[in-house]
Amino acid sequence: MKKYVMIHDENLCIGCQGCSIACRSENNVPSGLYRLQVHSKMSGTFPKLKMDFLRHSCVMCEDAPCVDVCPTGASFKTADGVTLLDDRICVSCKYCILACPYDARFVLPDGNIGKCTFCYETRLAKGEDPACVTVCPTDALTFGDANDENSAVSKKLKAKKVYYPKESLGTRPRVAMVANTKGGSNE
């Protein structure tokens, strides 16, 4: 069984938004809405400044609150652990939006609910990486099957210290981060 995982290395990310643009293009995301974004956060004071680039998207929780609250089963997990939404049975009650602790779901202009899918239908189904991964100019994103010990994502999980967003909530995200160590502090 595959276990898809994505790693965002904050040391390599330059905040170019190429991932967000590729996502919008691949998935026909309407203007003003985003399945993923990279936010910048500056800390410190000159000359000891630190700029963090933080990914904001669905983190594909293994214990997904959005799936648990869905009254119709429209929010569901695939066999390989990707959280998807079936628009045919979604009633747009928005329970999934309220339940998501990552603020990763949104309402589309047609009333359907949108979120990151790791490009499951358009790219993973063909054995390709998500669009965001393929366009990253600094290789800040690593994606693959964590159960395959020879995959790039497995090797990176072993080689790098990662953290998981809001790990204390017990949702068990499948998007991991390598914390930024660049820049200075005023300590």
CSV table of N, CA and C in Angstrom, one decimal, residues 77-141:
chain,number,residue,atom,x,y,z
A,77,LYS,N,-11.3,9.3,2.1
A,77,LYS,CA,-9.8,9.0,2.0
A,77,LYS,C,-9.7,7.9,0.9
A,78,THR,N,-8.7,8.0,0.0
A,78,THR,CA,-8.5,7.0,-0.9
A,78,THR,C,-7.7,5.9,-0.2
A,79,ALA,N,-7.5,4.7,-0.9
A,79,ALA,CA,-6.8,3.6,-0.3
A,79,ALA,C,-5.3,4.0,0.1
A,80,ASP,N,-4.8,4.9,-0.7
A,80,ASP,CA,-3.4,5.4,-0.4
A,80,ASP,C,-3.3,6.6,0.4
A,81,GLY,N,-4.5,7.0,1.0
A,81,GLY,CA,-4.5,8.0,2.1
A,81,GLY,C,-4.6,9.5,1.6
A,82,VAL,N,-5.0,9.7,0.4
A,82,VAL,CA,-5.3,11.1,-0.1
A,82,VAL,C,-6.7,11.4,0.2
A,83,THR,N,-6.9,12.6,0.8
A,83,THR,CA,-8.2,13.1,1.1
A,83,THR,C,-8.8,13.8,-0.1
A,84,LEU,N,-10.0,13.3,-0.5
A,84,LEU,CA,-10.6,13.9,-1.7
A,84,LEU,C,-12.1,14.2,-1.4
A,85,LEU,N,-12.7,14.8,-2.4
A,85,LEU,CA,-14.1,15.2,-2.2
A,85,LEU,C,-14.9,14.8,-3.5
A,86,ASP,N,-16.0,14.1,-3.3
A,86,ASP,CA,-16.9,13.8,-4.4
A,86,ASP,C,-17.9,14.8,-4.6
A,87,ASP,N,-17.8,15.7,-5.6
A,87,ASP,CA,-18.7,16.8,-5.8
A,87,ASP,C,-20.1,16.2,-6.1
A,88,ARG,N,-20.3,15.0,-6.6
A,88,ARG,CA,-21.6,14.5,-7.0
A,88,ARG,C,-22.5,14.3,-5.8
A,89,ILE,N,-21.9,14.0,-4.6
A,89,ILE,CA,-22.7,13.8,-3.4
A,89,ILE,C,-22.5,14.8,-2.3
A,90,CYS,N,-21.7,15.8,-2.6
A,90,CYS,CA,-21.5,16.9,-1.7
A,90,CYS,C,-22.7,17.8,-1.7
A,91,VAL,N,-23.2,18.2,-0.5
A,91,VAL,CA,-24.3,19.1,-0.4
A,91,VAL,C,-23.9,20.5,0.0
A,92,SER,N,-22.6,20.7,0.0
A,92,SER,CA,-22.0,22.0,0.4
A,92,SER,C,-22.5,22.5,1.7
A,93,CYS,N,-22.5,21.6,2.7
A,93,CYS,CA,-22.9,22.0,4.0
A,93,CYS,C,-21.8,22.8,4.8
A,94,LYS,N,-20.6,22.7,4.3
A,94,LYS,CA,-19.4,23.4,4.8
A,94,LYS,C,-18.9,22.9,6.1
A,95,TYR,N,-19.4,21.7,6.6
A,95,TYR,CA,-18.9,21.1,7.8
A,95,TYR,C,-17.4,20.9,7.7
A,96,CYS,N,-17.0,20.4,6.5
A,96,CYS,CA,-15.6,20.1,6.3
A,96,CYS,C,-14.7,21.3,6.5
A,97,ILE,N,-15.2,22.5,6.0
A,97,ILE,CA,-14.5,23.7,6.1
A,97,ILE,C,-14.3,24.1,7.6
A,98,LEU,N,-15.4,24.0,8.3
A,98,LEU,CA,-15.3,24.3,9.7
A,98,LEU,C,-14.5,23.3,10.5
A,99,ALA,N,-14.5,22.1,10.1
A,99,ALA,CA,-13.7,21.0,10.9
A,99,ALA,C,-12.2,21.1,10.6
A,100,CYS,N,-11.8,21.6,9.5
A,100,CYS,CA,-10.4,21.6,9.1
A,100,CYS,C,-9.6,22.6,9.9
A,101,PRO,N,-8.6,22.0,10.8
A,101,PRO,CA,-7.8,22.9,11.6
A,101,PRO,C,-6.7,23.6,10.8
A,102,TYR,N,-6.6,23.3,9.5
A,102,TYR,CA,-5.5,23.9,8.7
A,102,TYR,C,-6.1,25.0,7.8
A,103,ASP,N,-7.4,25.3,7.8
A,103,ASP,CA,-8.0,26.3,7.0
A,103,ASP,C,-7.7,26.0,5.5
A,104,ALA,N,-7.8,24.8,5.1
A,104,ALA,CA,-7.4,24.4,3.8
A,104,ALA,C,-8.5,24.1,2.8
A,105,ARG,N,-9.7,24.3,3.2
A,105,ARG,CA,-10.8,24.2,2.2
A,105,ARG,C,-11.5,25.5,2.0
A,106,PHE,N,-12.2,25.6,0.9
A,106,PHE,CA,-12.8,26.8,0.5
A,106,PHE,C,-14.0,26.6,-0.4
A,107,VAL,N,-14.9,27.5,-0.5
A,107,VAL,CA,-16.1,27.4,-1.4
A,107,VAL,C,-15.7,28.0,-2.8
A,108,LEU,N,-16.0,27.2,-3.8
A,108,LEU,CA,-15.8,27.6,-5.2
A,108,LEU,C,-17.0,28.5,-5.7
A,109,PRO,N,-16.8,29.2,-6.7
A,109,PRO,CA,-18.0,30.1,-7.2
A,109,PRO,C,-19.2,29.2,-7.5
A,110,ASP,N,-19.1,28.0,-7.9
A,110,ASP,CA,-20.2,27.1,-8.2
A,110,ASP,C,-20.9,26.5,-7.0
A,111,GLY,N,-20.3,26.8,-5.8
A,111,GLY,CA,-20.9,26.3,-4.6
A,111,GLY,C,-20.2,25.0,-4.1
A,112,ASN,N,-19.4,24.4,-5.0
A,112,ASN,CA,-18.6,23.2,-4.6
A,112,ASN,C,-17.5,23.6,-3.6
A,113,ILE,N,-16.9,22.6,-3.0
A,113,ILE,CA,-15.8,22.8,-2.0
A,113,ILE,C,-14.5,22.5,-2.7
A,114,GLY,N,-13.5,23.3,-2.5
A,114,GLY,CA,-12.2,23.1,-3.1
A,114,GLY,C,-11.1,22.8,-2.1
A,115,LYS,N,-10.0,22.1,-2.5
A,115,LYS,CA,-8.9,21.8,-1.6
A,115,LYS,C,-7.8,21.2,-2.5
A,116,CYS,N,-6.6,21.1,-1.9
A,116,CYS,CA,-5.5,20.4,-2.5
A,116,CYS,C,-5.8,18.9,-2.6
A,117,THR,N,-5.5,18.3,-3.7
A,117,THR,CA,-5.7,16.9,-3.9
A,117,THR,C,-4.4,16.1,-4.2
A,118,PHE,N,-3.3,16.8,-4.1
A,118,PHE,CA,-2.0,16.3,-4.6
A,118,PHE,C,-2.1,16.0,-6.1
A,119,CYS,N,-3.0,16.7,-6.8
A,119,CYS,CA,-3.3,16.4,-8.2
A,119,CYS,C,-3.6,14.9,-8.5
A,120,TYR,N,-4.4,14.4,-7.6
A,120,TYR,CA,-4.7,12.9,-7.6
A,120,TYR,C,-5.3,12.5,-8.9
A,121,GLU,N,-6.3,13.2,-9.4
A,121,GLU,CA,-7.0,12.7,-10.6
A,121,GLU,C,-6.3,13.0,-11.9
A,122,THR,N,-5.5,14.1,-11.9
A,122,THR,CA,-4.9,14.6,-13.1
A,122,THR,C,-3.5,14.1,-13.3
A,123,ARG,N,-2.7,13.9,-12.2
A,123,ARG,CA,-1.3,13.6,-12.3
A,123,ARG,C,-1.0,12.3,-11.6
A,124,LEU,N,-1.3,12.1,-10.4
A,124,LEU,CA,-1.0,10.9,-9.7
A,124,LEU,C,-1.5,9.6,-10.4
A,125,ALA,N,-2.7,9.8,-10.9
A,125,ALA,CA,-3.4,8.6,-11.6
A,125,ALA,C,-2.5,8.2,-12.8
A,126,LYS,N,-1.7,9.1,-13.3
A,126,LYS,CA,-0.8,8.8,-14.5
A,126,LYS,C,0.6,8.5,-14.0
A,127,GLY,N,0.9,8.4,-12.7
A,127,GLY,CA,2.2,8.1,-12.2
A,127,GLY,C,3.1,9.4,-12.1
A,128,GLU,N,2.5,10.6,-12.2
A,128,GLU,CA,3.3,11.8,-12.2
A,128,GLU,C,3.2,12.5,-10.9
A,129,ASP,N,4.2,13.3,-10.6
A,129,ASP,CA,4.2,14.1,-9.3
A,129,ASP,C,3.1,15.2,-9.4
A,130,PRO,N,2.7,15.7,-8.3
A,130,PRO,CA,1.8,16.9,-8.3
A,130,PRO,C,2.5,18.1,-9.0
A,131,ALA,N,1.6,18.9,-9.6
A,131,ALA,CA,2.1,20.0,-10.4
A,131,ALA,C,3.1,20.9,-9.6
A,132,CYS,N,2.8,21.2,-8.4
A,132,CYS,CA,3.6,22.1,-7.6
A,132,CYS,C,5.0,21.5,-7.5
A,133,VAL,N,5.2,20.2,-7.3
A,133,VAL,CA,6.5,19.6,-7.2
A,133,VAL,C,7.3,19.7,-8.5
A,134,THR,N,6.6,19.6,-9.6
A,134,THR,CA,7.4,19.6,-10.9
A,134,THR,C,7.9,20.9,-11.3
A,135,VAL,N,7.3,22.0,-10.8
A,135,VAL,CA,7.8,23.3,-11.2
A,135,VAL,C,8.7,24.0,-10.2
A,136,CYS,N,8.9,23.5,-9.0
A,136,CYS,CA,9.7,24.1,-8.0
A,136,CYS,C,11.2,24.3,-8.5
A,137,PRO,N,11.6,25.6,-8.6
A,137,PRO,CA,13.0,25.8,-9.2
A,137,PRO,C,14.1,25.4,-8.2
A,138,THR,N,13.8,25.3,-6.9
A,138,THR,CA,14.9,25.0,-5.9
A,138,THR,C,14.7,23.6,-5.3
A,139,ASP,N,13.8,22.8,-5.8
A,139,ASP,CA,13.5,21.4,-5.3
A,139,ASP,C,13.2,21.5,-3.8
A,140,ALA,N,12.4,22.5,-3.4
A,140,ALA,CA,12.0,22.6,-2.0
A,140,ALA,C,10.9,21.6,-1.7
A,141,LEU,N,10.3,21.0,-2.7
A,141,LEU,CA,9.2,20.1,-2.5
A,141,LEU,C,9.7,18.7,-2.9
